[in-house]
Short mmCIF file of C-alpha atoms in Angstrom, two decimals:
data_model
loop_
_atom_site.label_atom_id
_atom_site.label_comp_id
_atom_site.label_asym_id
_atom_site.label_seq_id
_atom_site.Cartn_x
_atom_site.Cartn_y
_atom_site.Cartn_z
CA GLU A 50 -0.28 0.08 -0.52
CA ARG A 51 1.10 3.04 -0.91
CA GLU A 52 1.90 6.01 1.48
CA PRO A 53 -0.70 9.44 1.42
CA LYS A 54 1.52 11.94 -0.18
CA ASN A 55 1.60 14.62 2.52
CA LEU A 56 4.30 12.24 4.02
CA SER A 57 6.48 14.25 1.07
CA LEU A 58 5.06 17.38 2.28
CA ILE A 59 6.32 17.01 5.83
CA PHE A 60 9.67 16.24 4.73
CA ASP A 61 9.35 19.31 2.67
CA GLU A 62 7.84 21.05 5.82
CA VAL A 63 11.24 19.68 8.07
CA VAL A 64 13.65 20.81 5.50
CA THR A 65 11.98 24.43 5.85
CA LEU A 66 12.50 24.53 9.48
CA ALA A 67 16.16 23.17 9.09
CA HIS A 68 16.84 26.18 7.21
CA ILE A 69 15.35 28.60 9.71
CA GLU A 70 17.36 26.64 12.10
CA ASP A 71 13.94 25.68 14.20
CA TYR A 72 15.41 22.05 15.05
CA ASP A 73 13.05 21.66 18.15
CA ARG A 74 9.59 22.16 15.86
CA ALA A 75 11.65 19.62 13.38
CA TRP A 76 12.33 16.67 15.17
CA GLN A 77 8.77 17.04 16.31
CA ARG A 78 7.27 16.57 13.18
CA ILE A 79 9.97 13.71 12.87
CA GLU A 80 8.59 12.12 15.97
CA HIS A 81 4.92 12.44 14.33
CA LEU A 82 5.92 10.70 11.07
CA LYS A 83 7.94 7.78 13.83
CA LYS A 84 4.88 7.36 15.50
CA ASP A 85 2.35 7.25 12.54
CA HIS A 86 4.91 5.65 9.74
CA PRO A 87 7.63 4.17 11.29
CA GLU A 88 9.02 2.25 8.32
CA SER A 89 7.74 4.78 5.91
CA VAL A 90 10.65 5.64 2.95
CA TRP A 91 10.28 9.65 3.57
CA THR A 92 10.09 9.04 7.54
CA LEU A 93 13.89 7.56 7.11
CA LEU A 94 14.66 10.48 3.98
CA THR A 95 13.21 12.73 7.56
CA GLN A 96 15.71 11.84 9.79
CA ALA A 97 18.60 11.20 7.55
CA PHE A 98 18.30 15.02 6.41
CA LEU A 99 17.68 16.72 10.28
CA HIS A 100 20.96 14.24 11.25
CA ARG A 101 22.94 15.51 8.11
CA VAL A 102 21.92 19.35 8.89
CA GLU A 103 23.07 18.86 12.65
CA GLY A 104 26.45 17.50 11.07
CA GLN A 105 25.59 13.67 12.76
CA GLN A 106 26.98 12.41 9.66
CA THR A 107 26.94 8.52 10.66
CA GLU A 108 23.57 8.81 11.51
CA ALA A 109 22.32 10.64 8.41
CA LYS A 110 23.99 7.86 6.35
CA SER A 111 22.76 4.86 7.80
CA PHE A 112 19.13 6.56 7.69
CA ALA A 113 19.68 6.57 3.91
CA GLN A 114 21.04 3.30 3.37
CA LYS A 115 17.92 2.69 5.03
CA ALA A 116 15.63 4.07 2.91
CA VAL A 117 17.03 2.72 0.10
CA ASP A 118 16.74 -0.72 1.55
CA ALA A 119 13.41 0.39 1.94
CA GLU A 120 10.35 -1.62 -0.47
CA GLU A 121 9.50 1.57 -2.15
CA GLU A 122 12.52 3.26 -4.46
CA THR A 123 12.90 7.36 -4.12
CA THR A 124 15.01 9.37 -6.29
CA GLU A 125 15.12 11.57 -2.46
CA ALA A 126 16.78 8.24 -1.07
CA PHE A 127 19.45 7.65 -3.74
CA HIS A 128 20.36 11.20 -4.13
CA GLU A 129 20.82 11.40 -0.06
CA LEU A 130 22.76 7.84 0.39
CA ALA A 131 24.59 9.50 -2.62
CA TYR A 132 25.70 12.93 -0.58
CA HIS A 133 27.12 9.99 1.91
CA THR A 134 29.23 8.77 -0.20
CA GLU A 135 32.92 9.23 -0.43
CA ASP A 136 32.99 6.53 -3.15
CA LEU A 137 33.70 8.35 -6.66
CA GLU A 138 32.68 5.14 -8.61
CA GLU A 139 29.97 4.33 -6.20
CA LYS A 140 28.38 8.10 -5.82
CA PRO A 141 27.41 8.16 -9.58
CA THR A 142 26.07 4.97 -10.00
CA LEU A 143 23.55 6.04 -6.45
CA LEU A 144 22.95 9.38 -8.70
CA SER A 145 22.26 7.83 -12.10
CA LYS A 146 19.63 5.32 -10.27
CA ALA A 147 17.98 8.41 -8.41
CA ILE A 148 18.13 10.31 -12.16
CA SER A 149 16.50 7.14 -13.38
CA LEU A 150 13.32 7.20 -11.32
CA THR A 151 13.10 11.04 -11.66
CA TYR A 152 14.41 11.56 -14.83
CA GLU A 153 14.50 15.56 -14.51
CA VAL A 154 16.29 15.33 -11.32
CA THR A 155 18.77 18.30 -11.87
CA GLY A 156 20.82 18.26 -8.34
CA ALA A 157 21.82 14.51 -8.99
CA ARG A 158 22.68 15.61 -13.15
CA MET A 159 25.01 18.30 -11.59
CA GLU A 160 26.76 16.08 -9.03
CA ARG A 161 27.35 13.53 -11.64
CA GLY A 162 28.70 15.49 -13.95
CA ILE A 163 30.53 16.82 -11.45
CA ILE A 164 31.82 13.56 -10.57
CA ARG A 165 32.23 13.06 -14.26
CA LEU A 166 34.53 16.04 -15.19
CA GLN A 167 36.75 15.09 -11.69
CA GLN A 168 37.15 11.53 -13.61
CA GLY A 169 38.02 12.67 -16.90
CA LYS A 170 34.55 11.44 -18.37
CA TYR A 171 34.26 14.71 -20.48
CA ALA A 172 31.28 13.74 -22.60
CA GLY A 173 29.13 12.16 -19.60
CA ALA A 174 29.64 15.23 -17.75
CA LEU A 175 29.28 17.01 -20.60
CA GLN A 176 25.61 15.57 -21.62
CA ASP A 177 24.44 15.85 -18.09
CA PHE A 178 25.59 19.26 -17.87
CA LEU A 179 23.75 20.13 -21.01
CA ARG A 180 20.41 18.43 -19.77
CA VAL A 181 20.37 20.53 -16.24
CA LEU A 182 20.57 23.30 -19.08
CA GLU A 183 18.03 22.18 -21.16
CA LYS A 184 15.55 22.64 -17.85
CA ASN A 185 17.09 25.59 -16.47
CA PRO A 186 19.23 27.29 -19.08
CA HIS A 187 20.51 30.30 -16.87
CA HIS A 188 22.17 27.38 -13.95
CA PRO A 189 25.38 29.32 -13.48
CA GLU A 190 27.17 26.50 -11.94
CA ALA A 191 26.10 24.70 -15.40
CA ILE A 192 27.17 27.14 -17.41
CA GLU A 193 30.68 27.23 -15.96
CA LYS A 194 31.29 23.75 -16.46
CA VAL A 195 30.22 23.66 -19.98
CA GLU A 196 32.59 26.40 -20.31
CA GLN A 197 34.99 24.60 -18.48
CA ILE A 198 34.67 21.29 -20.69
CA PHE A 199 34.54 22.98 -24.03
CA GLY A 200 38.23 25.25 -22.67
CA TYR A 201 39.66 21.79 -22.17
CA PHE A 202 38.67 20.74 -25.44
CA GLU A 203 40.01 24.05 -27.23
CA GLN A 204 43.24 23.15 -25.39
CA GLU A 205 43.42 19.78 -26.22
CA VAL A 206 42.60 20.29 -30.34
CA ASN A 207 45.48 23.05 -29.96
CA ARG A 208 48.03 20.48 -28.76
CA ARG A 209 47.18 17.79 -31.00
CA SER A 210 47.78 20.41 -33.76
CA GLU A 211 50.87 21.42 -32.69
CA ASP A 212 51.52 18.24 -32.64
CA SER A 213 50.63 17.07 -36.07
CA GLN A 214 52.73 20.15 -37.15
CA ALA A 215 55.69 19.08 -35.27
CA TYR A 216 55.31 15.75 -36.93
CA VAL A 217 54.88 17.30 -40.19
CA ASP A 218 57.97 19.42 -39.46
CA ARG A 219 60.18 16.46 -38.61
CA ALA A 220 58.98 14.59 -41.70
CA LYS A 221 60.03 17.14 -43.92
CA ALA A 222 63.83 17.42 -42.46
CA PHE A 223 64.43 13.94 -43.59
#
């Protein structure tokens, strides 16, 4: 049986309370969730989020993993677990899963693109950043990363051109 849609609204409410640093009310909302829906993916995600905001990374990752392991897979669960994953091979896999569950996840695409860029996987990174720009043409970080990749491509073309010219010059010298 699917959970009521209002559980995700309570998650949003806790996020808002955390942003205004009203942690007592945020934890009260979580206690309400835990009482009524103890195993809900949204209850687990809400706990993971609030633990993360309060700097309790071990607890946050534990709740994020429980949310991923729950029967109902959600984009938010995979994205939250990716946030806590330091393994740069595992993180893009988790972000890809988040994206596959909801195709339009801008945050997960940005994170995956940044990791791909760091790994030298320029085509995949460019694809992620361009997809972000399709949804938000003025996304400043995506614009910056696309420009960075094009700058790398330009440098690489120039380097190869210089290498080719040097080869031609050596061949003519013989």
